[in-house]
XYZ file of C-alpha atoms in Angstrom:
72
model
C 0.189 0.247 0.291
C 0.943 3.781 -0.606
C 3.479 2.539 -3.348
C 3.385 6.299 -5.115
C 3.603 8.125 -2.026
C 6.704 6.354 -0.863
C 9.771 7.505 -1.032
C 12.565 4.532 -2.684
C 15.639 6.945 -1.340
C 14.496 7.876 2.097
C 11.069 6.069 2.384
C 9.234 8.927 3.710
C 5.437 7.759 3.321
C 2.703 11.106 2.831
C -0.063 11.903 0.264
C 1.943 15.416 0.068
C 4.494 13.657 -2.068
C 1.951 13.355 -4.998
C 2.402 16.997 -6.353
C 0.260 15.648 -9.135
C -1.545 12.245 -10.686
C 1.683 12.132 -12.346
C 4.582 13.384 -10.266
C 6.643 12.538 -7.007
C 8.706 14.590 -5.126
C 9.463 13.458 -1.639
C 8.912 16.550 1.308
C 11.650 14.921 3.187
C 14.919 14.265 0.801
C 13.333 16.287 -2.656
C 13.528 13.019 -4.666
C 11.678 13.747 -7.797
C 10.019 11.245 -10.508
C 6.960 9.891 -12.294
C 5.138 8.777 -9.914
C 4.412 5.431 -11.736
C 8.057 4.834 -12.034
C 8.557 5.992 -8.021
C 5.150 3.130 -7.570
C 6.716 0.206 -9.583
C 10.255 0.739 -7.529
C 9.300 0.509 -4.263
C 7.018 -2.578 -5.441
C 10.226 -3.849 -7.332
C 11.987 -3.660 -3.271
C 9.259 -5.465 -1.795
C 9.527 -7.973 -4.251
C 13.491 -8.874 -4.076
C 12.712 -8.580 -0.163
C 9.849 -10.798 -0.473
C 12.004 -13.756 -2.741
C 15.044 -12.912 -0.209
C 17.600 -12.248 -2.819
C 21.504 -12.528 -1.641
C 22.855 -9.451 -1.305
C 19.959 -7.560 -2.315
C 19.658 -4.070 -0.111
C 16.118 -3.597 0.439
C 16.270 -1.467 2.840
C 16.449 2.337 0.603
C 18.831 4.456 -0.612
C 20.237 2.131 -3.496
C 21.510 4.334 -6.552
C 19.566 2.375 -9.035
C 15.879 3.334 -7.008
C 16.775 6.924 -7.862
C 19.206 7.960 -10.145
C 17.543 7.347 -12.651
C 13.832 8.838 -11.972
C 16.050 12.422 -10.336
C 14.047 14.990 -11.697
C 15.323 18.914 -10.602
C-alpha cells in the first residue's frame, strides 16, 4: 500500500509526496520522479525482499532506486 506516496530513497510516506497524479516529489529528501516509476521501484523492492535475494539491499537509498528517476 502507498507505493506511489513512499520515497524509495528515504522511506518517507505522505500524501503530500504526490504533487499531482503523475508527479512525485518527496517532502523529506526532495527526490522527484514520475509517480508510476516511483511506485514500480517500491513494488520491486518489496518483491526482492519477499524473495530474499542474497545481497539485495532493499532498505532504501540504492542508486538504482533514485538516480534514473531524479527530476530537478
